[in-house]
Coordinates of C-alpha atoms and ligand atoms in Angstrom, one line a residue:
Chain A
M86 CA -9.4 9.9 8.2
R87 CA -6.2 11.8 8.5
Q88 CA -5.2 11.3 12.1
H89 CA -6.3 7.7 12.2
L90 CA -4.7 7.1 8.8
W91 CA -1.2 8.2 9.9
R92 CA -1.5 6.3 13.2
E93 CA -2.5 3.2 11.3
V94 CA 0.3 3.7 8.7
R95 CA 2.9 4.0 11.5
R96 CA 1.5 1.0 13.3
Q97 CA 1.6 -1.1 10.1
L98 CA 5.2 -0.2 9.4
G99 CA 6.0 -1.1 13.0
E100 CA 4.3 -4.4 12.8
T101 CA 6.3 -5.5 9.7
R102 CA 9.5 -4.0 10.9
G103 CA 11.7 -6.8 9.8
M104 CA 10.2 -7.3 6.3
S105 CA 10.0 -3.5 5.8
L106 CA 13.6 -3.1 6.7
I107 CA 14.7 -5.8 4.3
A108 CA 12.5 -4.3 1.5
L109 CA 13.9 -0.9 2.3
L110 CA 17.5 -2.1 2.1
L111 CA 16.8 -4.0 -1.1
L112 CA 15.4 -0.9 -2.8
A113 CA 18.2 1.4 -1.4
V114 CA 21.1 -0.8 -2.5
G115 CA 19.5 -1.8 -5.8
G116 CA 18.6 1.8 -6.6
A117 CA 22.0 3.1 -5.7
W118 CA 23.7 0.4 -7.7
W119 CA 21.4 1.1 -10.7
L120 CA 22.3 4.9 -10.5
L121 CA 26.0 4.0 -10.3
V122 CA 25.8 1.8 -13.3
V123 CA 23.9 4.4 -15.3
S124 CA 26.5 7.0 -14.5
F125 CA 29.5 4.7 -15.2
L126 CA 28.0 3.9 -18.5
Q127 CA 27.4 7.5 -19.3
W128 CA 31.0 8.2 -18.4
G129 CA 32.3 5.5 -20.6
R130 CA 30.1 6.4 -23.5
Q131 CA 31.1 10.1 -23.3
G132 CA 34.8 9.0 -23.5
L133 CA 34.1 6.7 -26.4
E134 CA 32.0 9.2 -28.3
G135 CA 34.9 11.7 -28.0
A136 CA 37.1 9.0 -29.5
S137 CA 34.6 8.1 -32.2
A138 CA 34.1 11.6 -33.5
R139 CA 37.6 11.4 -35.0
A140 CA 38.9 8.1 -36.3
V141 CA 42.4 6.9 -36.9
V142 CA 42.9 4.9 -40.1
V143 CA 46.2 3.0 -40.6
A144 CA 47.2 1.5 -44.0
V145 CA 49.9 -1.1 -43.7
V146 CA 52.1 -1.0 -46.8
H147 CA 53.4 -4.2 -48.6
D148 CA 56.9 -5.1 -47.9
G149 CA 59.1 -3.2 -50.3
A150 CA 56.4 -1.1 -51.8
P151 CA 57.0 2.6 -52.2
A152 CA 55.5 4.1 -49.0
E153 CA 56.5 7.7 -49.8
E154 CA 54.7 7.6 -53.1
L155 CA 51.5 6.4 -51.4
L156 CA 51.8 9.1 -48.8
Q157 CA 51.9 11.8 -51.6
R158 CA 48.9 10.3 -53.4
V159 CA 46.9 10.2 -50.2
Q160 CA 47.9 13.8 -49.4
Q161 CA 46.7 14.9 -52.8
R162 CA 43.4 13.1 -52.4
L163 CA 42.7 14.2 -48.9
P164 CA 44.4 17.6 -48.4
S165 CA 42.4 18.3 -45.2
A166 CA 43.4 15.1 -43.3
N167 CA 46.2 14.9 -40.9
I168 CA 48.5 12.3 -42.5
S169 CA 51.8 10.9 -41.4
L170 CA 54.1 8.1 -42.3
L171 CA 54.8 5.6 -39.6
S172 CA 58.4 4.8 -40.2
Q173 CA 60.0 1.5 -39.2
E174 CA 61.8 3.5 -36.4
T175 CA 58.6 4.9 -34.9
M176 CA 57.1 1.4 -34.9
M177 CA 60.1 0.0 -33.3
E178 CA 59.9 2.6 -30.6
A179 CA 56.2 2.0 -30.1
L180 CA 56.3 -1.8 -30.1
G181 CA 59.8 -2.4 -28.7
P182 CA 58.9 -2.2 -25.0
M183 CA 55.9 -4.5 -25.5
V184 CA 57.4 -7.2 -27.7
A185 CA 60.6 -8.6 -26.1
D186 CA 62.4 -10.0 -29.1
L187 CA 61.3 -8.0 -32.1
G188 CA 64.5 -8.7 -34.0
S189 CA 65.6 -6.6 -36.9
E190 CA 63.6 -3.6 -37.9
A191 CA 63.6 -4.9 -41.5
F192 CA 60.8 -7.3 -40.5
L193 CA 58.5 -4.4 -39.7
P194 CA 56.3 -3.0 -42.5
Q195 CA 55.8 0.7 -43.0
A196 CA 52.4 2.2 -42.6
V197 CA 50.5 5.4 -43.5
C198 CA 48.4 6.9 -40.6
L199 CA 45.4 9.2 -41.2
Q200 CA 43.3 11.1 -38.7
V201 CA 39.9 11.8 -40.2
A202 CA 36.3 12.5 -39.2
A203 CA 34.4 9.3 -38.3
E204 CA 32.0 9.6 -41.1
Q205 CA 34.8 9.8 -43.7
V206 CA 36.1 6.3 -42.6
P207 CA 34.3 4.2 -45.2
Q208 CA 35.3 6.5 -48.1
V209 CA 39.0 6.6 -47.0
R210 CA 39.0 2.9 -46.4
G211 CA 37.6 2.2 -49.9
F212 CA 40.2 4.5 -51.5
L213 CA 43.1 2.9 -49.6
Q214 CA 42.1 -0.6 -50.3
Q215 CA 42.3 0.1 -54.0
E216 CA 45.9 1.1 -53.7
P217 CA 48.1 -1.8 -54.9
A218 CA 50.8 -0.8 -52.3
V219 CA 48.4 -1.2 -49.4
A220 CA 48.3 -4.6 -47.7
V221 CA 45.8 -4.1 -44.8
V222 CA 43.6 -1.2 -43.7
I223 CA 42.8 -0.9 -40.0
S224 CA 40.5 1.8 -38.4
S225 CA 39.9 2.8 -34.8
Q226 CA 36.2 2.6 -35.7
D227 CA 36.6 -1.2 -35.9
W228 CA 36.8 -1.4 -32.1
V229 CA 34.9 1.7 -31.1
S230 CA 31.6 0.5 -32.7
P231 CA 31.6 -2.9 -31.0
L232 CA 32.5 -1.2 -27.7
L233 CA 29.6 1.2 -28.0
G234 CA 27.4 -1.8 -28.8
G235 CA 28.8 -3.5 -25.7
F236 CA 28.0 -0.5 -23.6
A237 CA 24.4 -0.6 -24.9
L238 CA 24.2 -4.2 -24.0
A239 CA 25.7 -3.7 -20.6
L240 CA 23.1 -1.0 -20.0
K241 CA 20.4 -3.4 -20.9
V242 CA 21.8 -6.1 -18.6
A243 CA 22.1 -3.5 -15.8
A244 CA 18.6 -2.3 -16.3
A245 CA 17.3 -5.9 -16.3
F246 CA 19.1 -6.6 -13.0
A247 CA 17.8 -3.4 -11.4
F248 CA 14.4 -4.4 -12.6
L249 CA 14.8 -7.8 -10.9
L250 CA 15.7 -6.0 -7.6
L251 CA 12.7 -3.8 -8.0
L252 CA 10.6 -6.9 -8.6
A253 CA 12.0 -8.5 -5.4
F254 CA 11.1 -5.3 -3.5
G255 CA 7.6 -5.4 -4.9
T256 CA 7.2 -9.1 -4.1
L257 CA 8.3 -8.4 -0.5
V258 CA 5.7 -5.6 -0.2
V259 CA 3.0 -7.9 -1.6
L260 CA 3.9 -10.6 0.9
A261 CA 4.2 -8.1 3.8
V262 CA 0.8 -6.6 3.0
R263 CA -0.8 -10.0 2.6
V264 CA 0.5 -11.2 6.0
L265 CA -0.6 -7.9 7.6
V266 CA -4.1 -8.0 6.0
L267 CA -4.6 -11.6 7.0
S268 CA -3.5 -10.9 10.6
H269 CA -5.8 -7.9 10.7
A270 CA -8.8 -9.9 9.4
D271 CA -10.7 -9.5 12.6
E272 CA -10.1 -5.8 12.9
I273 CA -11.1 -5.3 9.3
A274 CA -14.3 -7.1 9.9
I275 CA -15.0 -4.8 12.8
M276 CA -14.1 -1.7 10.7
R277 CA -16.7 -2.8 8.2
L278 CA -19.3 -3.3 10.9
I279 CA -18.8 0.2 12.2
G280 CA -19.3 1.6 8.7
A281 CA -15.8 2.0 7.2
H282 CA -15.6 2.2 3.4
E283 CA -13.3 -0.2 1.6
R284 CA -11.2 2.9 0.8
D285 CA -10.8 3.7 4.5
I286 CA -9.6 0.1 5.1
R287 CA -7.2 -0.2 2.2
L288 CA -5.7 3.3 2.2
P289 CA -3.3 2.8 5.1
Y290 CA -1.8 -0.3 3.5
L291 CA -1.3 1.6 0.2
V292 CA 0.1 4.7 1.9
A293 CA 2.5 2.7 4.1
S294 CA 3.9 0.8 1.1
A295 CA 4.2 3.9 -1.1
L296 CA 6.0 5.6 1.7
L297 CA 8.3 2.6 2.0
G298 CA 9.1 2.9 -1.7
L299 CA 9.6 6.6 -1.5
L300 CA 11.9 6.2 1.5
G301 CA 13.9 3.3 -0.1
A302 CA 14.4 5.3 -3.4
T303 CA 15.4 8.4 -1.5
L304 CA 17.9 6.3 0.5
A305 CA 19.2 4.9 -2.9
L306 CA 19.8 8.5 -4.1
L307 CA 21.7 9.4 -0.9
L308 CA 23.7 6.2 -1.1
F309 CA 24.6 6.9 -4.7
L310 CA 25.7 10.4 -4.0
V311 CA 27.9 9.2 -1.2
A312 CA 29.4 6.5 -3.4
R313 CA 30.0 9.1 -6.1
Q314 CA 31.8 11.3 -3.6
L315 CA 34.0 8.4 -2.5
L316 CA 34.9 7.6 -6.1
L317 CA 35.9 11.2 -6.8
P318 CA 39.6 10.6 -6.5
L319 CA 39.4 7.8 -9.0
V320 CA 36.8 9.0 -11.5
V321 CA 34.7 12.1 -12.0
L322 CA 31.3 10.6 -12.9
P323 CA 29.1 12.8 -15.0
P324 CA 25.8 14.0 -13.4
V325 CA 22.9 11.5 -13.8
P326 CA 20.0 13.1 -15.8
W327 CA 17.3 14.3 -13.5
E328 CA 14.8 12.1 -15.4
V329 CA 16.6 9.1 -14.2
L330 CA 16.8 10.3 -10.6
A331 CA 13.1 11.3 -10.6
G332 CA 12.2 8.0 -12.3
T333 CA 14.0 6.1 -9.6
V334 CA 12.1 7.8 -6.8
V335 CA 8.8 7.6 -8.6
G336 CA 9.5 4.0 -9.6
G337 CA 10.2 2.9 -6.0
S338 CA 6.9 4.5 -4.8
V339 CA 4.8 3.2 -7.6
V340 CA 6.1 -0.4 -7.2
G341 CA 5.4 -0.1 -3.4
L342 CA 1.9 1.1 -4.3
I343 CA 1.3 -1.7 -6.8
G344 CA 2.7 -4.3 -4.4
A345 CA 0.3 -3.1 -1.7
G346 CA -2.6 -3.1 -4.2
L347 CA -1.9 -6.8 -4.9
G348 CA -1.4 -7.6 -1.3
V349 CA -4.6 -6.0 -0.3
L350 CA -6.4 -8.4 -2.7
A351 CA -6.0 -11.0 0.1
L352 CA -8.4 -8.9 2.2
P353 CA -11.3 -11.2 3.3
K354 CA -14.5 -10.4 1.5
E355 CA -17.6 -9.5 3.4
P356 CA -20.4 -12.2 3.3
Chain B
M230 CA -38.2 2.7 10.6
I231 CA -37.7 -1.1 10.8
R232 CA -39.7 -3.7 9.1
L233 CA -39.3 -7.5 9.0
E234 CA -41.5 -9.3 6.5
G235 CA -41.6 -13.1 6.8
V236 CA -37.9 -13.2 7.5
T237 CA -36.3 -16.6 7.6
K238 CA -32.6 -17.3 8.2
T239 CA -31.1 -20.7 8.4
Y240 CA -27.6 -21.8 9.3
R241 CA -26.6 -25.0 7.5
G242 CA -30.2 -26.2 7.3
R243 CA -31.1 -25.2 11.0
P244 CA -33.4 -22.3 11.1
A245 CA -32.3 -19.4 13.5
L246 CA -35.3 -17.3 12.5
L247 CA -38.5 -18.6 11.0
G248 CA -41.1 -16.3 9.2
V249 CA -40.6 -13.4 11.6
S250 CA -42.7 -10.3 10.8
A251 CA -42.6 -7.2 12.9
S252 CA -42.1 -3.5 12.6
V253 CA -40.7 -0.8 14.9
E254 CA -41.7 2.8 14.4
K255 CA -39.3 5.7 14.4
G256 CA -38.5 6.7 18.0
E257 CA -39.8 3.5 19.5
F258 CA -38.1 1.7 22.4
V259 CA -38.3 -2.1 22.0
F260 CA -36.9 -5.1 23.9
L261 CA -36.1 -8.3 22.1
T262 CA -36.0 -11.3 24.4
G263 CA -36.2 -15.0 24.5
P264 CA -34.0 -17.9 25.7
S265 CA -30.5 -18.4 24.6
G266 CA -30.3 -19.5 20.9
A267 CA -33.8 -18.0 20.2
G268 CA -32.4 -15.8 17.4
K269 CA -32.1 -12.4 19.0
S270 CA -28.5 -11.7 17.8
T271 CA -29.4 -13.1 14.4
L272 CA -32.3 -10.7 14.1
L273 CA -30.0 -7.8 15.0
R274 CA -27.3 -9.0 12.6
L275 CA -30.0 -8.8 9.8
L276 CA -30.7 -5.2 10.8
Y277 CA -27.1 -4.1 10.4
R278 CA -26.8 -6.3 7.4
A279 CA -24.1 -8.6 8.7
E280 CA -26.4 -11.2 7.3
V281 CA -29.0 -11.3 4.6
P282 CA -32.3 -13.3 5.0
D283 CA -32.9 -16.6 3.1
A284 CA -36.5 -15.6 2.7
G285 CA -38.5 -12.4 3.4
R286 CA -37.4 -8.8 3.5
V287 CA -35.6 -6.6 6.0
L288 CA -36.3 -2.9 5.6
V289 CA -34.6 -0.1 7.5
G290 CA -35.7 3.5 6.7
G291 CA -37.8 2.1 3.9
R292 CA -34.9 0.4 2.1
D293 CA -34.6 -3.3 1.5
L294 CA -31.2 -4.1 3.0
T295 CA -30.6 -7.1 0.8
H296 CA -30.2 -4.9 -2.3
L297 CA -27.9 -2.3 -0.8
S298 CA -24.4 -1.9 -2.4
R299 CA -21.4 -2.2 -0.2
R300 CA -21.1 1.5 -0.1
E301 CA -24.6 2.0 1.0
V302 CA -24.2 -0.6 3.7
A303 CA -21.2 1.3 5.1
E304 CA -23.2 4.6 4.9
M305 CA -26.1 3.0 6.8
R306 CA -23.9 1.5 9.5
R307 CA -22.3 4.8 10.1
R308 CA -25.6 6.2 11.1
M309 CA -26.4 3.3 13.3
G310 CA -25.1 2.7 16.8
V311 CA -24.6 -1.0 17.4
V312 CA -23.5 -2.5 20.7
F313 CA -22.3 -6.0 19.8
Q314 CA -22.8 -8.9 22.1
D315 CA -19.0 -9.5 21.9
F316 CA -18.2 -5.8 22.0
K317 CA -16.0 -5.8 18.8
L318 CA -13.5 -3.3 20.1
L319 CA -10.4 -2.9 18.0
R320 CA -7.7 -4.4 20.2
R321 CA -4.8 -2.5 18.6
R322 CA -6.4 0.8 19.4
T323 CA -6.8 2.6 22.6
V324 CA -10.2 3.2 24.1
G325 CA -10.1 6.8 22.9
E326 CA -9.2 5.8 19.4
N327 CA -11.9 3.2 19.3
I328 CA -14.4 6.0 19.9
T329 CA -12.8 8.7 17.7
L330 CA -12.6 6.3 14.8
V331 CA -16.3 6.2 14.3
L332 CA -16.4 10.0 14.5
D333 CA -13.5 10.1 12.0
L334 CA -15.5 8.0 9.6
L335 CA -18.3 10.6 9.8
G336 CA -15.7 13.2 8.8
L337 CA -15.8 15.2 12.0
P338 CA -12.8 17.5 12.7
E339 CA -10.2 16.2 15.1
R340 CA -11.0 18.5 18.0
E341 CA -14.6 17.7 17.8
Q342 CA -13.8 14.0 17.8
Q343 CA -11.7 14.3 20.9
R344 CA -14.3 16.4 22.7
R345 CA -17.2 14.1 21.9
A346 CA -15.2 11.0 22.7
Y347 CA -14.3 12.4 26.1
L348 CA -17.9 13.3 26.8
A349 CA -19.2 9.9 25.7
L350 CA -16.6 8.1 27.9
R351 CA -17.4 10.3 30.9
Q352 CA -21.0 9.4 30.5
V353 CA -20.2 5.7 31.0
G354 CA -17.6 6.6 33.7
L355 CA -14.5 5.6 31.8
H356 CA -12.9 9.0 30.8
H357 CA -9.9 8.1 32.9
R358 CA -9.2 5.0 30.8
L359 CA -9.0 7.0 27.5
S360 CA -5.5 5.7 26.6
A361 CA -5.9 2.1 27.9
Y362 CA -6.2 -0.8 25.5
P363 CA -9.4 -2.9 25.5
E364 CA -7.6 -5.9 26.9
E365 CA -6.5 -3.9 29.9
L366 CA -10.2 -3.4 30.8
S367 CA -12.6 -5.7 32.6
G368 CA -15.5 -7.3 30.6
G369 CA -17.9 -4.7 32.0
E370 CA -15.6 -1.8 31.2
Q371 CA -15.2 -3.0 27.7
Q372 CA -19.0 -3.3 27.4
R373 CA -19.3 0.3 28.5
V374 CA -16.8 1.4 25.9
A375 CA -18.9 -0.4 23.3
V376 CA -21.9 1.4 24.5
A377 CA -20.1 4.8 24.4
R378 CA -19.0 4.0 20.8
A379 CA -22.6 3.4 19.8
L380 CA -24.0 6.5 21.5
V381 CA -21.3 8.9 20.5
V382 CA -22.4 9.2 16.9
Q383 CA -25.9 10.3 18.0
P384 CA -27.4 7.7 15.7
E385 CA -31.0 7.4 14.4
V386 CA -31.1 3.8 15.4
I387 CA -29.4 2.0 18.3
L388 CA -29.2 -1.8 18.2
A389 CA -27.9 -3.2 21.5
D390 CA -27.2 -6.9 21.9
E391 CA -27.1 -7.8 25.6
P392 CA -25.6 -4.4 26.5
T393 CA -25.9 -5.3 30.2
G394 CA -24.6 -8.8 29.9
N395 CA -21.4 -8.1 31.9
L396 CA -22.7 -5.3 34.1
D397 CA -23.7 -5.4 37.8
P398 CA -27.4 -4.4 38.4
E399 CA -26.5 -0.8 39.3
R400 CA -24.5 -0.3 36.1
S401 CA -27.2 -2.1 34.1
H402 CA -29.8 0.4 35.2
E403 CA -27.5 3.3 34.6
L404 CA -26.9 2.0 31.1
M405 CA -30.6 1.6 30.5
D406 CA -30.9 5.3 31.5
F407 CA -28.5 6.3 28.8
L408 CA -30.5 4.3 26.2
R409 CA -33.7 5.9 27.5
E410 CA -32.2 9.3 27.2
A411 CA -31.3 8.5 23.6
H412 CA -34.9 7.3 23.1
Y413 CA -36.3 10.6 24.5
R414 CA -34.2 12.5 22.0
G415 CA -36.0 10.6 19.3
T416 CA -33.7 7.7 18.6
T417 CA -35.1 4.3 17.8
V418 CA -33.8 1.8 20.2
V419 CA -33.8 -2.0 20.0
V420 CA -32.3 -3.9 23.0
A421 CA -31.8 -7.6 22.9
T422 CA -31.6 -9.2 26.3
H423 CA -32.5 -12.3 28.1
D424 CA -32.6 -10.5 31.5
V425 CA -36.4 -10.4 32.3
T426 CA -35.8 -8.3 35.5
L427 CA -34.3 -5.6 33.3
I428 CA -37.5 -5.5 31.3
A429 CA -39.5 -5.5 34.4
A430 CA -37.6 -2.5 35.8
H431 CA -37.9 -0.6 32.5
P432 CA -41.2 -1.7 31.0
A433 CA -41.5 -1.2 27.2
R434 CA -42.8 -3.0 24.2
T435 CA -41.2 -6.5 24.2
L436 CA -40.8 -8.9 21.3
V437 CA -40.3 -12.5 22.5
L438 CA -38.5 -15.0 20.3
D439 CA -38.5 -18.7 20.8
R440 CA -36.5 -21.1 18.6
G441 CA -36.6 -18.6 15.8
R442 CA -40.3 -17.7 16.0
L443 CA -41.9 -14.5 17.2
V444 CA -44.2 -15.8 19.9
R445 CA -45.2 -12.5 21.6
D446 CA -45.4 -8.8 20.8
G447 CA -46.6 -7.0 23.9
W448 CA -45.9 -4.6 26.8
G449 CA -43.5 -5.5 29.7
P450 CA -41.9 -8.8 30.6
P451 CA -43.3 -12.1 29.2
Ligands
LIG731 N1 -22.7 -18.1 12.3 C1 -23.5 -19.1 12.7 N2 -23.4 -20.3 12.2 C2 -24.2 -21.3 12.5 N3 -25.2 -21.2 13.4 C3 -25.4 -20.0 13.9 C4 -24.6 -18.9 13.6 N4 -25.1 -17.9 14.3 C5 -26.1 -18.3 15.0 N5 -26.3 -19.6 14.8 C6 -27.4 -20.4 15.4 O1 -28.6 -19.7 15.3 C7 -29.4 -19.8 16.5 C8 -29.7 -18.4 17.0 O2 -28.5 -17.8 17.4 P1 -28.4 -16.4 18.1 O3 -27.0 -16.0 18.2 O4 -29.3 -15.5 17.2 O5 -29.2 -16.6 19.4 P2 -29.4 -15.6 20.6 O6 -30.9 -15.5 20.8 O7 -28.7 -14.3 20.4 O8 -28.8 -16.3 21.9 P3 -27.9 -15.7 23.1 O9 -29.0 -15.3 24.1 O10 -27.2 -16.9 23.6 O11 -27.0 -14.6 22.6 C9 -28.5 -20.6 17.4 O12 -29.1 -21.9 17.4 C10 -27.2 -20.6 16.9 O13 -26.5 -21.8 17.1
LIG732 MG1 -27.1 -13.3 21.2

């Protein structure tokens, strides 16, 4: 069946040129977009995870409370931590350019700044909150965690969108194969009369669709690599895990195959 | 080889075959004749199991065709050579591909497919139209391709439905010679035709159908 199979596959792809092309583009663009999203998220998460390994905890001191004393007590309690006093001058310098009319520096509170490991944050926070001189405790963990959560959510949304595109591709394949099968009804009837097995009849449709999926997914990979190269001056995206790359290619082919399998169900039955 | 036992086939209440019983031995050459609408094509369709009888049994090679699985039906058809009244050539395939396809289904290697297809087409005088599409051929030429397709598999049984319907007398006799040759090699041949002069020129056992009934089983034209 080899020679006739390939000829039939080529013929079928030719006959559904328009639909095949749209399906191909859908898969290529969708796949490339999906890979880009994955690598952007990976890039963002790597950055955040670097930031989240070490946390910054800031304890704002009550107006007029003895900040130096607090600093010493914290240093005794956490000798390993990198601790500094944020003086009113430092704060002025930091906030001055951002806030136009900050007024007198006397309005600014003093603060103690600690750099600790992320897992120490709850303990340090608890200790600082018990200090009478401390008004508020702020930690960098407070925004890193929600951001990480946000990334996880964004990944889910991106995956859902990629899934929708994949579904659209699959639907298109189902429709194309249905149209093809119905327009070939007379030929299929003849094939059966000269002794073709159902497998001989169905295989070309399955092969053509799987091939379309494979081609689309490979195109997606190429498109993604080009986009990554173009983005190089702006951002160095980390390499996408090979499982994701392989999954994209296999996924495209499998969806093509399933689509054809569903499309071929429209095949007229023999009396 | 072929046995019909009280076969009845009706289409929407109208009988096309009524209680037909007959048998054809292995290696026999049999004409099937009768006026238009007598049920000749219907009988042949029962033999390649495009239809199943409403009553009675159809046996080919000792097997009741009604109870074959789809797979077994396909296997059986591969080993039959059928010339259809309306040719049933694949219009999206060339003449050559139409022939090689049936050899491909038998699992023959590609070179052998090409070789046999060429020889079969040369036999019917169409080897120069190998890469033409069926619609580019005349009715008679298409019919010869259909005959070549049936002969090329060297089948055990040939069922030919009006194989000379579109041929001039000379081509008709030439075609009968091909079928005769196959018969001499041991193939069972059933030819449905309403052309009595053809039967007269090639006398053989002749079954006559009339309005679905077998009215004669004898030698030569009715
Ligand atoms: N698919 C069908 N549906 C309904 N009636 C049919 C069908 N096929 C055949 N018939 C009827 O069955 C009867 C026998 O038809 P059949 O084709 O077997 O005749 P035939 O002897 O081959 O005639 P011809 O010489 O014209 O080819 C006819 O009356 C025909 O109208
Ligand atoms: Mg007929």
